[in-house]
Amino acid sequence: VGSISVLNKYTLLLVALQSGVDAMWLDFDVFLVRNPGPAIVDAASGYDILMGYDFESDCICNGFFFIRARPTSHQWLFALVRWLYNHPYEHDQRAISAFLNYTERIAAKPEELPPVPRWNVFDVDNAFINWNAWEGNYQALVLVHFVDGSAFSLYGRPTWDPSIPEAKRRTSNANVAEAVATETVASLVKRIPGRDAVEATVSMATMEPVSPLDAFYRHNAVAASPEEFWHAAPDLRRMLDMQRKPRPTIK
């Protein structure tokens, strides 16, 4: 009988590679703004693996990544899965970084690791972004990865799921509540006169805040085209604007 395991994502990818199919993995806490296909094709030119990356730190992210069906990448992924199976205490993202010979170290000697495929990272500044920070070019934006476990509801897990960092959830919910409240109050003031607007605002303030992921997926504009999405969802754009930061300087 199968069970939920971090190895499931990698064994599914192994099946694809063994069938000769290039694969793009997306965690459940990813929101697609547009079809990622063209951007992946452009970014993958000359590489067999493309990893997510962090805007503010020198760290890869395995919430989304692309891998070609090539012998080197297939053998690399097989070695990674076998190592993770035999070392269940190790975090899979750390292991991936070590297997790519990048920043992280694990309980394996260099000679035990497979040859590293040609790899690079996605554009984390504007195109393939994590929720916490980006530069703010909406024309280039392809996907948003919410990072902090907000996809628990998509797994059918209850709100008390311990995999959701409570501090992050409180911070994210507060930011979402502020953005949604600002947009909603402005709309109410325009549409509802006087006292009724005040009463509606007070009622709205008692609503339970939602995670950024839920705010995006529950929005009425979710079916809008990429060209119309931000016009149809100015509240979501305001939320993303709150995450804009200048590009970190390299020291």
Coordinates of N, CA and C in Angstrom, one line a residue, residues 7-227:
L7 N 9.7 10.8 -1.3 CA 10.2 10.0 -2.4 C 9.2 9.9 -3.6
N8 N 7.9 10.1 -3.3 CA 6.9 9.9 -4.4 C 7.2 10.8 -5.6
K9 N 7.6 12.1 -5.3 CA 7.8 13.1 -6.4 C 8.9 12.6 -7.2
Y10 N 10.0 12.1 -6.6 CA 11.1 11.7 -7.4 C 10.9 10.4 -8.2
T11 N 10.2 9.5 -7.6 CA 10.0 8.2 -8.3 C 9.0 8.5 -9.5
L12 N 8.1 9.4 -9.4 CA 7.3 9.7 -10.6 C 8.1 10.3 -11.7
L13 N 9.1 11.2 -11.3 CA 10.0 11.8 -12.3 C 10.8 10.7 -12.9
L14 N 11.3 9.7 -12.1 CA 12.1 8.6 -12.7 C 11.3 7.9 -13.8
V15 N 10.0 7.6 -13.5 CA 9.2 7.0 -14.5 C 9.1 7.8 -15.8
A16 N 9.0 9.1 -15.7 CA 9.0 10.0 -16.9 C 10.3 9.9 -17.6
L17 N 11.4 10.0 -16.9 CA 12.7 10.0 -17.6 C 13.0 8.6 -18.2
Q18 N 12.6 7.6 -17.6 CA 12.8 6.2 -18.2 C 12.0 6.0 -19.4
S19 N 10.9 6.8 -19.5 CA 10.0 6.7 -20.7 C 10.4 7.7 -21.8
G20 N 11.5 8.4 -21.5 CA 12.1 9.4 -22.5 C 11.3 10.7 -22.5
V21 N 10.6 11.1 -21.4 CA 9.9 12.3 -21.3 C 10.5 13.3 -20.4
D22 N 10.8 14.5 -20.9 CA 11.3 15.6 -20.1 C 10.2 16.0 -19.1
A23 N 10.6 16.4 -17.9 CA 9.6 16.6 -16.9 C 9.8 17.9 -16.1
M24 N 8.7 18.6 -15.8 CA 8.7 19.8 -15.0 C 7.9 19.5 -13.7
W25 N 8.6 19.5 -12.6 CA 7.8 19.3 -11.3 C 7.4 20.6 -10.7
L26 N 6.1 20.6 -10.2 CA 5.5 21.7 -9.5 C 4.9 21.2 -8.2
D27 N 5.3 21.7 -7.1 CA 4.7 21.4 -5.8 C 3.3 22.0 -5.8
F28 N 2.4 21.5 -4.9 CA 1.0 21.9 -4.9 C 0.9 23.4 -4.5
D29 N 1.9 24.0 -3.8 CA 1.8 25.4 -3.4 C 2.4 26.3 -4.5
V30 N 2.1 26.0 -5.8 CA 2.6 26.8 -6.9 C 1.4 27.3 -7.6
F31 N 1.4 28.6 -8.0 CA 0.3 29.2 -8.8 C 0.9 29.6 -10.1
L32 N 0.3 29.0 -11.2 CA 0.7 29.4 -12.5 C 0.0 30.6 -13.0
V33 N 0.8 31.6 -13.3 CA 0.2 32.8 -13.9 C 0.0 32.7 -15.4
R34 N 0.9 31.9 -16.0 CA 0.8 31.7 -17.5 C 1.4 30.3 -17.8
N35 N 1.2 29.8 -19.0 CA 1.8 28.6 -19.4 C 3.3 28.7 -19.3
P36 N 3.9 27.8 -18.5 CA 5.4 27.9 -18.3 C 6.2 27.3 -19.5
G37 N 5.6 26.6 -20.4 CA 6.3 25.9 -21.5 C 7.3 26.8 -22.2
P38 N 6.9 27.9 -22.8 CA 7.9 28.7 -23.6 C 9.0 29.2 -22.7
A39 N 8.8 29.6 -21.5 CA 9.8 30.1 -20.6 C 10.8 29.0 -20.2
I40 N 10.3 27.8 -20.0 CA 11.1 26.6 -19.7 C 12.0 26.3 -20.9
V41 N 11.5 26.3 -22.1 CA 12.2 26.0 -23.3 C 13.4 27.0 -23.5
D42 N 13.1 28.2 -23.3 CA 14.2 29.3 -23.4 C 15.2 29.1 -22.3
A43 N 14.8 28.9 -21.1 CA 15.8 28.8 -19.9 C 16.6 27.5 -20.0
A44 N 16.0 26.4 -20.6 CA 16.7 25.1 -20.5 C 17.7 24.9 -21.7
S45 N 17.8 25.9 -22.5 CA 18.7 25.7 -23.6 C 20.2 25.5 -23.1
G46 N 20.7 24.3 -23.4 CA 22.1 24.0 -23.0 C 22.2 23.3 -21.6
Y47 N 21.1 23.1 -21.0 CA 21.1 22.5 -19.6 C 20.1 21.3 -19.6
D48 N 20.5 20.4 -18.6 CA 19.7 19.2 -18.4 C 18.8 19.3 -17.2
I49 N 19.1 20.2 -16.3 CA 18.4 20.4 -15.0 C 18.3 21.9 -14.8
L50 N 17.1 22.4 -14.5 CA 16.9 23.8 -14.0 C 16.2 23.7 -12.7
M51 N 16.8 24.4 -11.7 CA 16.2 24.4 -10.3 C 15.6 25.7 -10.0
G52 N 14.7 25.7 -9.1 CA 14.2 26.9 -8.4 C 15.3 27.5 -7.6
Y53 N 15.2 28.8 -7.3 CA 16.3 29.4 -6.5 C 15.6 30.5 -5.6
D54 N 16.4 31.0 -4.6 CA 15.9 32.0 -3.7 C 16.4 33.3 -4.0
F55 N 15.6 34.3 -3.9 CA 15.9 35.7 -4.3 C 16.9 36.3 -3.4
E56 N 16.8 36.0 -2.1 CA 17.6 36.7 -1.1 C 18.8 35.9 -0.5
S57 N 18.9 34.6 -0.8 CA 19.9 33.8 -0.3 C 20.5 32.8 -1.4
D58 N 21.7 32.3 -1.2 CA 22.3 31.5 -2.1 C 21.9 30.0 -1.9
C59 N 20.6 29.8 -2.3 CA 20.0 28.5 -1.9 C 19.1 28.0 -3.0
I60 N 19.2 26.8 -3.5 CA 18.3 26.3 -4.5 C 17.0 25.9 -3.8
C61 N 15.9 25.8 -4.6 CA 14.6 25.4 -4.1 C 14.0 24.3 -5.0
N62 N 13.6 23.2 -4.4 CA 13.1 22.1 -5.1 C 11.5 22.1 -5.2
G63 N 10.9 23.2 -4.9 CA 9.5 23.3 -5.1 C 9.0 23.3 -6.5
F64 N 9.9 23.6 -7.4 CA 9.7 23.5 -8.8 C 11.0 23.3 -9.5
F65 N 11.1 22.4 -10.4 CA 12.4 22.2 -11.2 C 12.1 21.4 -12.4
F66 N 13.0 21.5 -13.4 CA 12.9 20.9 -14.7 C 14.0 19.9 -14.9
I67 N 13.7 18.7 -15.5 CA 14.8 17.8 -15.7 C 14.6 17.1 -17.1
R68 N 15.6 17.0 -17.9 CA 15.5 16.4 -19.2 C 15.7 14.9 -19.1
A69 N 15.1 14.2 -20.0 CA 15.3 12.7 -20.1 C 16.6 12.4 -20.9
R70 N 17.7 12.5 -20.2 CA 19.0 12.3 -20.7 C 19.7 11.2 -19.8
P71 N 20.6 10.4 -20.4 CA 21.2 9.4 -19.5 C 21.9 9.9 -18.3
T72 N 22.6 11.0 -18.4 CA 23.3 11.6 -17.2 C 22.3 12.0 -16.1
S73 N 21.2 12.8 -16.5 CA 20.3 13.2 -15.5 C 19.4 12.1 -15.0
H74 N 19.2 11.1 -15.8 CA 18.4 9.9 -15.3 C 19.3 9.2 -14.3
Q75 N 20.5 8.9 -14.6 CA 21.4 8.3 -13.6 C 21.6 9.1 -12.3
W76 N 21.6 10.4 -12.5 CA 21.8 11.3 -11.4 C 20.6 11.2 -10.4
L77 N 19.4 11.3 -11.0 CA 18.1 11.2 -10.2 C 18.0 9.9 -9.6
F78 N 18.3 8.8 -10.3 CA 18.2 7.5 -9.7 C 19.2 7.3 -8.5
A79 N 20.4 7.9 -8.6 CA 21.3 7.8 -7.5 C 20.8 8.7 -6.3
L80 N 20.1 9.8 -6.6 CA 19.6 10.6 -5.5 C 18.5 9.9 -4.8
V81 N 17.5 9.3 -5.5 CA 16.4 8.6 -4.9 C 16.9 7.4 -4.1
R82 N 17.9 6.7 -4.6 CA 18.5 5.6 -3.8 C 19.1 6.0 -2.5
W83 N 19.8 7.2 -2.6 CA 20.5 7.7 -1.4 C 19.5 8.2 -0.4
L84 N 18.5 8.9 -0.8 CA 17.4 9.4 0.1 C 16.7 8.2 0.7
Y85 N 16.5 7.1 0.0 CA 15.8 6.0 0.6 C 16.6 5.3 1.7
N86 N 17.9 5.3 1.5 CA 18.8 4.8 2.5 C 19.2 5.7 3.6
H87 N 18.8 7.0 3.4 CA 19.2 8.0 4.5 C 17.9 8.9 4.7
P88 N 16.9 8.3 5.3 CA 15.6 9.0 5.5 C 15.6 10.2 6.4
Y89 N 16.7 10.4 7.2 CA 16.8 11.5 8.1 C 17.3 12.8 7.4
E90 N 17.7 12.7 6.1 CA 18.3 13.8 5.4 C 17.2 14.6 4.7
H91 N 17.2 15.9 4.7 CA 16.3 16.7 3.9 C 16.6 16.6 2.4
D92 N 15.5 16.4 1.6 CA 15.7 16.1 0.2 C 16.3 17.3 -0.5
Q93 N 15.9 18.6 -0.1 CA 16.5 19.7 -0.8 C 17.9 19.9 -0.5
R94 N 18.4 19.6 0.7 CA 19.8 19.6 1.0 C 20.5 18.6 0.2
A95 N 19.9 17.4 0.0 CA 20.5 16.3 -0.7 C 20.7 16.7 -2.2
I96 N 19.7 17.3 -2.8 CA 19.7 17.8 -4.2 C 20.9 18.8 -4.3
S97 N 21.0 19.7 -3.4 CA 22.0 20.7 -3.5 C 23.4 20.1 -3.5
A98 N 23.5 19.1 -2.6 CA 24.8 18.4 -2.5 C 25.1 17.6 -3.7
F99 N 24.1 16.9 -4.3 CA 24.2 16.1 -5.5 C 24.6 17.0 -6.7
L100 N 24.2 18.3 -6.6 CA 24.6 19.2 -7.7 C 25.9 19.9 -7.3
N101 N 26.6 19.5 -6.2 CA 27.8 20.1 -5.7 C 27.7 21.6 -5.5
Y102 N 26.6 22.0 -4.8 CA 26.3 23.4 -4.6 C 25.9 23.7 -3.2
T103 N 26.7 24.4 -2.5 CA 26.6 25.0 -1.2 C 26.3 24.0 0.0
E104 N 25.5 23.0 -0.2 CA 25.2 22.1 0.9 C 26.1 20.8 1.0
R105 N 26.2 20.3 2.2 CA 27.0 19.1 2.4 C 26.1 18.1 3.1
I106 N 26.2 16.8 2.8 CA 25.4 15.7 3.4 C 26.4 14.6 3.8
A107 N 25.8 13.6 4.4 CA 26.7 12.5 5.0 C 27.0 11.5 3.8
A108 N 27.7 12.1 2.8 CA 28.2 11.3 1.7 C 29.6 11.8 1.3
K109 N 30.5 11.0 0.9 CA 31.8 11.4 0.4 C 31.7 11.8 -1.0
P110 N 32.5 12.8 -1.5 CA 32.4 13.2 -2.9 C 32.5 12.1 -3.9
E111 N 33.3 11.1 -3.6 CA 33.4 10.0 -4.6 C 32.2 9.1 -4.6
E112 N 31.3 9.3 -3.6 CA 30.1 8.5 -3.6 C 28.9 9.1 -4.5
L113 N 29.2 10.4 -4.9 CA 28.1 11.1 -5.6 C 28.3 10.9 -7.1
P114 N 27.2 10.9 -7.8 CA 27.2 10.7 -9.3 C 27.7 11.9 -10.0
P115 N 28.1 11.7 -11.3 CA 28.5 12.9 -12.1 C 27.3 13.9 -12.1
V116 N 27.7 15.2 -12.1 CA 26.7 16.3 -12.0 C 26.3 16.6 -13.5
P117 N 25.0 16.6 -13.8 CA 24.5 17.0 -15.1 C 24.7 18.5 -15.3
R118 N 24.6 19.0 -16.5 CA 24.6 20.4 -16.8 C 23.3 21.0 -16.2
W119 N 23.5 22.0 -15.3 CA 22.4 22.6 -14.6 C 22.5 24.1 -14.4
N120 N 21.3 24.7 -14.2 CA 21.3 26.1 -14.0 C 20.0 26.4 -13.1
V121 N 19.7 27.6 -12.8 CA 18.6 28.0 -12.0 C 17.6 28.8 -12.9
F122 N 16.3 28.8 -12.5 CA 15.3 29.6 -13.2 C 15.6 31.1 -12.8
D123 N 15.0 32.0 -13.5 CA 15.0 33.4 -13.2 C 14.1 33.6 -12.0
V124 N 14.7 33.8 -10.8 CA 13.9 34.0 -9.6 C 13.6 35.5 -9.3
D125 N 14.2 36.3 -10.1 CA 14.0 37.8 -9.9 C 12.6 38.2 -10.3
N126 N 12.1 37.6 -11.5 CA 10.8 38.1 -12.0 C 9.9 37.0 -12.6
A127 N 10.5 35.9 -13.0 CA 9.7 34.9 -13.7 C 9.2 33.7 -12.9
F128 N 10.2 33.0 -12.3 CA 9.8 31.8 -11.4 C 10.1 32.2 -10.0
I129 N 9.2 32.8 -9.3 CA 9.5 33.5 -8.1 C 9.0 32.7 -6.8
N130 N 9.6 32.9 -5.7 CA 9.1 32.5 -4.4 C 8.4 33.7 -3.8
W131 N 7.4 33.4 -3.0 CA 6.5 34.4 -2.5 C 7.2 35.5 -1.7
N132 N 8.3 35.2 -1.0 CA 8.8 36.2 -0.1 C 9.5 37.4 -0.7
A133 N 9.9 37.3 -2.0 CA 10.7 38.4 -2.5 C 10.8 38.3 -4.0
W134 N 10.7 39.4 -4.7 CA 11.0 39.5 -6.2 C 11.1 40.9 -6.6
E135 N 11.5 41.1 -7.9 CA 11.8 42.5 -8.3 C 10.5 43.2 -8.8
G136 N 9.5 42.5 -9.3 CA 8.3 43.1 -9.6 C 7.9 43.3 -11.1
N137 N 8.5 42.5 -12.0 CA 8.2 42.7 -13.5 C 7.0 41.7 -13.8
Y138 N 5.8 42.2 -13.8 CA 4.6 41.4 -14.0 C 4.6 40.8 -15.5
Q139 N 5.2 41.5 -16.4 CA 5.2 40.9 -17.8 C 6.0 39.7 -17.9
A140 N 7.0 39.5 -17.0 CA 7.8 38.3 -17.1 C 7.3 37.2 -16.2
L141 N 6.4 37.5 -15.3 CA 6.0 36.5 -14.2 C 5.4 35.3 -14.8
V142 N 5.9 34.1 -14.4 CA 5.4 32.8 -14.9 C 4.6 32.1 -13.8
L143 N 5.3 32.0 -12.6 CA 4.6 31.3 -11.5 C 5.1 31.9 -10.2
V144 N 4.2 31.6 -9.2 CA 4.5 32.0 -7.8 C 4.5 30.8 -6.9
H145 N 5.6 30.6 -6.2 CA 5.8 29.4 -5.3 C 5.6 30.0 -3.9
F146 N 4.6 29.5 -3.2 CA 4.3 30.1 -1.9 C 5.1 29.6 -0.7
V147 N 5.9 28.6 -0.9 CA 7.0 28.2 -0.1 C 6.7 27.6 1.3
D148 N 5.8 28.2 2.0 CA 5.7 27.9 3.5 C 4.7 26.9 3.9
G149 N 4.3 26.0 3.1 CA 3.4 24.9 3.5 C 1.9 25.3 3.4
S150 N 1.6 26.4 2.7 CA 0.2 26.8 2.6 C -0.7 25.8 1.8
A151 N -0.1 24.8 1.1 CA -0.8 23.9 0.3 C -1.4 22.7 1.1
F152 N -1.4 22.8 2.4 CA -1.9 21.7 3.3 C -3.3 21.4 2.9
S153 N -4.1 22.4 2.5 CA -5.5 22.1 2.2 C -5.7 21.3 1.0
L154 N -4.7 21.4 0.0 CA -4.8 20.6 -1.2 C -4.4 19.1 -1.0
Y155 N -3.8 18.8 0.1 CA -3.5 17.4 0.5 C -4.7 16.8 1.3
G156 N -5.7 17.7 1.6 CA -6.8 17.2 2.4 C -6.5 17.1 3.8
R157 N -5.4 17.9 4.3 CA -5.0 17.8 5.7 C -5.7 19.0 6.5
P158 N -5.9 18.8 7.7 CA -6.6 19.8 8.6 C -5.7 21.0 8.8
T159 N -6.3 22.0 9.4 CA -5.6 23.3 9.6 C -4.5 23.2 10.7
W160 N -4.6 22.1 11.5 CA -3.6 22.0 12.6 C -2.4 21.2 12.1
D161 N -2.3 20.9 10.8 CA -1.2 20.2 10.3 C 0.1 20.8 10.8
P162 N 1.0 20.1 11.4 CA 2.2 20.6 12.0 C 3.3 21.0 11.0
S163 N 3.1 20.7 9.7 CA 4.0 21.0 8.7 C 3.9 22.5 8.3
I164 N 2.9 23.2 8.8 CA 2.7 24.6 8.5 C 3.4 25.4 9.6
P165 N 4.5 26.1 9.3 CA 5.1 26.9 10.3 C 4.2 28.0 10.8
E166 N 3.9 28.0 12.1 CA 2.8 28.9 12.6 C 3.2 30.4 12.5
A167 N 4.5 30.7 12.7 CA 4.9 32.1 12.6 C 4.8 32.6 11.2
K168 N 5.2 31.7 10.2 CA 5.0 32.1 8.8 C 3.6 32.3 8.5
R169 N 2.7 31.4 9.0 CA 1.3 31.5 8.6 C 0.7 32.8 9.2
R170 N 1.1 33.1 10.4 CA 0.5 34.3 11.0 C 1.0 35.6 10.2
T171 N 2.3 35.6 9.8 CA 2.8 36.7 9.0 C 2.1 36.8 7.7
S172 N 2.0 35.7 7.0 CA 1.4 35.6 5.7 C -0.1 36.0 5.7
N173 N -0.8 35.5 6.7 CA -2.2 35.8 6.8 C -2.4 37.3 7.1
A174 N -1.5 37.9 8.0 CA -1.6 39.3 8.3 C -1.4 40.2 7.0
N175 N -0.4 39.8 6.2 CA -0.2 40.5 5.0 C -1.4 40.4 4.0
V176 N -1.9 39.2 3.9 CA -3.0 39.0 3.0 C -4.2 39.8 3.5
A177 N -4.5 39.7 4.8 CA -5.6 40.4 5.4 C -5.5 41.9 5.1
E178 N -4.3 42.5 5.3 CA -4.1 43.9 5.0 C -4.4 44.3 3.6
A179 N -3.9 43.5 2.6 CA -4.1 43.8 1.2 C -5.5 43.7 0.8
V180 N -6.2 42.6 1.2 CA -7.6 42.3 0.9 C -8.4 43.4 1.5
A181 N -8.1 43.7 2.8 CA -8.9 44.7 3.5 C -8.8 46.1 2.8
T182 N -7.6 46.5 2.4 CA -7.5 47.8 1.7 C -8.3 47.8 0.5
E183 N -8.2 46.7 -0.3 CA -9.0 46.7 -1.6 C -10.5 46.7 -1.3
T184 N -10.9 45.9 -0.3 CA -12.3 45.8 -0.1 C -12.9 47.0 0.5
V185 N -12.2 47.7 1.4 CA -12.7 48.9 2.0 C -12.9 50.0 0.9
A186 N -11.9 50.1 0.1 CA -11.9 51.1 -1.0 C -13.1 50.8 -1.9
S187 N -13.4 49.6 -2.2 CA -14.5 49.2 -3.0 C -15.8 49.5 -2.3
L188 N -15.9 49.2 -1.0 CA -17.1 49.5 -0.2 C -17.4 50.9 -0.2
V189 N -16.4 51.8 0.1 CA -16.7 53.2 0.2 C -17.3 53.7 -1.1
K190 N -16.8 53.2 -2.2 CA -17.4 53.7 -3.5 C -18.8 53.2 -3.7
R191 N -19.1 52.0 -3.3 CA -20.4 51.4 -3.6 C -21.5 51.5 -2.6
I192 N -21.1 51.6 -1.3 CA -22.1 51.6 -0.2 C -22.0 52.9 0.6
P193 N -23.1 53.6 0.7 CA -23.0 55.0 1.3 C -23.0 54.9 2.8
G194 N -22.3 55.9 3.4 CA -22.4 56.2 4.8 C -22.2 55.0 5.8
R195 N -23.2 54.9 6.7 CA -23.2 54.0 7.8 C -23.1 52.5 7.3
D196 N -23.8 52.2 6.2 CA -23.8 50.8 5.7 C -22.3 50.4 5.4
A197 N -21.6 51.3 4.8 CA -20.2 51.0 4.5 C -19.4 50.7 5.7
V198 N -19.6 51.5 6.8 CA -18.9 51.2 8.1 C -19.3 49.9 8.6
E199 N -20.6 49.6 8.6 CA -21.0 48.3 9.2 C -20.4 47.1 8.4
A200 N -20.4 47.3 7.1 CA -19.8 46.2 6.2 C -18.4 46.0 6.5
T201 N -17.6 47.2 6.7 CA -16.2 47.1 7.0 C -15.9 46.4 8.3
V202 N -16.7 46.7 9.3 CA -16.6 46.0 10.6 C -16.9 44.5 10.5
S203 N -17.9 44.2 9.7 CA -18.2 42.8 9.5 C -17.1 42.1 8.8
M204 N -16.5 42.7 7.8 CA -15.4 42.1 7.1 C -14.2 41.9 8.0
A205 N -14.0 42.8 8.9 CA -12.8 42.7 9.8 C -12.8 41.4 10.7
T206 N -14.0 40.9 10.9 CA -14.1 39.7 11.7 C -13.9 38.4 10.9
M207 N -13.8 38.5 9.5 CA -13.6 37.3 8.7 C -12.2 36.7 9.0
E208 N -12.2 35.4 8.9 CA -10.9 34.6 9.1 C -10.0 34.9 8.0
P209 N -8.7 35.3 8.3 CA -7.8 35.5 7.2 C -7.4 34.2 6.5
V210 N -7.0 34.4 5.2 CA -6.6 33.2 4.4 C -5.2 33.3 4.1
S211 N -4.6 32.1 3.7 CA -3.2 32.1 3.3 C -3.1 32.8 1.9
P212 N -1.9 33.2 1.5 CA -1.7 33.8 0.2 C -2.1 32.8 -0.9
L213 N -1.8 31.5 -0.7 CA -2.1 30.5 -1.7 C -3.7 30.5 -1.9
D214 N -4.4 30.4 -0.8 CA -5.8 30.3 -0.9 C -6.4 31.6 -1.5
A215 N -5.8 32.8 -1.2 CA -6.3 34.0 -1.7 C -6.2 34.0 -3.3
F216 N -5.1 33.4 -3.8 CA -5.0 33.3 -5.2 C -5.9 32.3 -5.9
Y217 N -6.0 31.1 -5.3 CA -6.7 30.1 -5.9 C -8.3 30.2 -5.8
R218 N -8.7 31.0 -4.7 CA -10.1 31.2 -4.5 C -10.6 32.4 -5.2
H219 N -9.7 33.2 -5.8 CA -10.1 34.4 -6.5 C -11.0 34.2 -7.7
N220 N -11.9 35.1 -7.9 CA -12.8 35.0 -9.1 C -12.0 35.2 -10.4
A221 N -10.9 35.8 -10.3 CA -10.1 36.1 -11.6 C -9.2 34.9 -11.9
V222 N -9.3 33.8 -11.2 CA -8.4 32.7 -11.5 C -8.4 32.1 -12.9
A223 N -9.6 32.3 -13.6 CA -9.7 31.8 -15.0 C -9.4 32.8 -16.0
A224 N -9.0 34.0 -15.6 CA -8.6 35.1 -16.5 C -7.4 34.8 -17.3
S225 N -7.2 35.4 -18.5 CA -6.0 35.2 -19.2 C -4.8 35.9 -18.6
P226 N -3.6 35.5 -18.9 CA -2.5 36.2 -18.3 C -2.4 37.7 -18.5
E227 N -2.9 38.1 -19.7 CA -3.0 39.5 -20.0 C -4.0 40.3 -19.2

